Amino acid sequence: MHVFAEEMKRSLRSWLSFTLAISGTLVVFGVFFRTLRADAQLLNDILENFPLEFRAAFGFADVDMATIEGYFAFLLGYITLIGAVFALKQSLTLLSEEGRRKTTDFLLTKPIGRARIFGAKFTAVLVQIVVQNILLWITAFVFVRFILEEPMSPRLMLLMTGSVFFVQLFFVGLGFAVAAAAQKLKSAVPLTLGIVFFFFALQMLHESLRDRKLSFLTPFAYFKGSDLIRNVAYDAAYIAATLIVFAGFSLLAWLIYRKKDFAG
Amino acid sequence: MNNVIEISKLTKYYGKARGIIDVSFAVRQGEIFGFIGPNGAGKSTTIRTLLGLLFPTSGSATIFGRDCIRYGSEIRRGIGYLPAEVYYYDNMRVLELLKYSASFYGRVDLNRIHELAEIMDLELGRKIDDLSYGNKKKVGIVQGLLHRPKLIILDEPTSGLDPLMQKKFFELIREENRNGATVLMSSHILSEVQKLCSRVAIIKEGRVIKLEEINALRQTAYRKVRLEFISGVPDSIAEAPGVSGLTRENGEVTFLFAGDINDLVRRVSAAPLKNLTIEEPDLEEIFMHYYSDIE
């Protein structure tokens, strides 16, 4: 329990800033919506002028930005991006902490097995993400219902905000596997940004090419706002893909970590 | 007599690079065992394998009679370890770190932290980040001893400690040893091993080349002698028993000496000196001349 508590304590500052960024983005851009909805037709007309590929790449090709659902779908695309950066950065940071800061000789020589250390770090990241998502959902719900006073379906809102969580799971698995496999990770942030933007670029490419096979390569394509609005449900194939990547990479991370050599 | 540590044909390769090869020795209960060899000989590799930080390529090791990989976490409950290089979580305060360390061992008497900190002259309220290397080393010593371990493993313990602290530290280790703790200590400085240990294993290029009672080592005090003569170097010096690795340059002669010092002084006094230094040689130098033929 003490390793978990220590990891949580060490993560607190980063968690707070990212959680504020996520919920803050929602609120700040949500406020814009009040102005936008008054001139809804004008907005859609302006956006129509952009080329289709451009609109697709930036996530407003097939949603009506003048409705709260459409606007939310667009906005959540970017909130997901912030969430993905947090999930990957935290996973890389926590599992590589000892190797990076050379505290291996402290923690791993204590009377505690590697399973418990790995478990504590893994749980710490998951708890941080779960709480972050609960706060995101509460913020979204309160904001839409009481500030914007829009009648958005709670189920749709849950699906939309929940997609942030699933994308984060994808990056948690990936992050743990990379951190376990890397001999020495100097700094987590540049690697995080590189990996997340690679997947985001893949998504932009996919939006232009519209190839379903390609879409499985990037979690940003799994939970498209326009699909959620149309089906009011997740695509089971994508949920399966997310869970397989999360479970598979997490397992791989553990298999590497349990036999990893920590040379001085 | 019980063995606390038993190492049998322990081998570790890092990919193709040599770590240690067929290392075997045992540490008896209650002794202070020295593990010496030049830098890069495999001391840390052996210790890190005992602690479960590395997985052996082949061979095995037991501590308290149990396999150190399989029962790693149970075994480590009884071990106190001071690493060669100390790194801690920078944003913690010393006391916070020590309490965190103590939390892994169940019930630890927190007075013990204050007691040890006082002996080692360590301020508990300071941030780890603000500590000098020597002070971090003291944190290492306190966190290695606070749970009264039955086995103390020290990897190059004195690097970074000033002579006064080294002395205090050695006293502390002797005290723990008197109270029943077994000690395994690695070093590349022969004199500190000679001061503290009862037996030593000598490791070179990954292999243990000799196990020796310390008395045998103590009798041979290696000295590095440099003599500068005003005129020529007397021939009788090169012929003195115990001289090896002699190099001559103009009026200056340098050699390692492990013989009767009175005999040497007599020979030196035959010619007028300009300068004389006698110092402790590096282990590397001793190895080069005294252990180069042992394989």
Short mmCIF file of N, CA and C in Angstrom, two decimals, chain A residues 20-35 71 75 79 139 143:
data_model
loop_
_atom_site.label_atom_id
_atom_site.label_comp_id
_atom_site.label_asym_id
_atom_site.label_seq_id
_atom_site.Cartn_x
_atom_site.Cartn_y
_atom_site.Cartn_z
N LEU A 20 -7.16 19.55 -14.61
CA LEU A 20 -7.65 20.92 -14.82
C LEU A 20 -7.67 21.26 -16.30
N ALA A 21 -6.63 20.84 -17.01
CA ALA A 21 -6.56 21.13 -18.44
C ALA A 21 -7.73 20.48 -19.18
N ILE A 22 -8.03 19.23 -18.80
CA ILE A 22 -9.10 18.50 -19.47
C ILE A 22 -10.46 19.12 -19.20
N SER A 23 -10.78 19.30 -17.91
CA SER A 23 -12.07 19.87 -17.58
C SER A 23 -12.13 21.34 -17.98
N GLY A 24 -10.97 22.03 -17.87
CA GLY A 24 -10.92 23.45 -18.24
C GLY A 24 -11.18 23.67 -19.71
N THR A 25 -10.60 22.83 -20.55
CA THR A 25 -10.81 22.95 -21.99
C THR A 25 -12.30 22.83 -22.30
N LEU A 26 -12.91 21.86 -21.63
CA LEU A 26 -14.34 21.63 -21.84
C LEU A 26 -15.14 22.88 -21.49
N VAL A 27 -14.84 23.47 -20.35
CA VAL A 27 -15.61 24.63 -19.88
C VAL A 27 -15.34 25.85 -20.76
N VAL A 28 -14.03 26.13 -21.01
CA VAL A 28 -13.68 27.34 -21.76
C VAL A 28 -14.28 27.29 -23.17
N PHE A 29 -14.09 26.17 -23.87
CA PHE A 29 -14.64 26.08 -25.21
C PHE A 29 -16.16 25.90 -25.19
N GLY A 30 -16.63 25.34 -24.08
CA GLY A 30 -18.08 25.23 -23.92
C GLY A 30 -18.75 26.60 -23.88
N VAL A 31 -18.07 27.55 -23.24
CA VAL A 31 -18.61 28.90 -23.16
C VAL A 31 -18.77 29.51 -24.56
N PHE A 32 -17.79 29.21 -25.44
CA PHE A 32 -17.89 29.71 -26.81
C PHE A 32 -19.19 29.26 -27.48
N PHE A 33 -19.61 28.06 -27.08
CA PHE A 33 -20.78 27.50 -27.73
C PHE A 33 -22.01 28.39 -27.56
N ARG A 34 -22.08 29.06 -26.41
CA ARG A 34 -23.22 29.95 -26.16
C ARG A 34 -23.32 31.01 -27.26
N THR A 35 -22.16 31.55 -27.62
CA THR A 35 -22.14 32.57 -28.66
C THR A 35 -22.42 31.94 -30.01
N TYR A 71 -21.00 19.90 -31.46
CA TYR A 71 -19.92 20.71 -30.92
C TYR A 71 -19.10 19.89 -29.93
N LEU A 75 -15.16 18.94 -29.86
CA LEU A 75 -14.34 19.34 -28.72
C LEU A 75 -13.66 18.14 -28.05
N ILE A 79 -9.94 17.00 -26.37
CA ILE A 79 -9.81 16.61 -24.96
C ILE A 79 -9.21 15.21 -24.86
N THR A 139 -18.15 17.41 -14.73
CA THR A 139 -18.01 18.75 -15.30
C THR A 139 -18.90 18.90 -16.52
N PHE A 143 -22.12 21.30 -16.63
CA PHE A 143 -21.96 22.42 -17.55
C PHE A 143 -23.07 22.45 -18.60
#
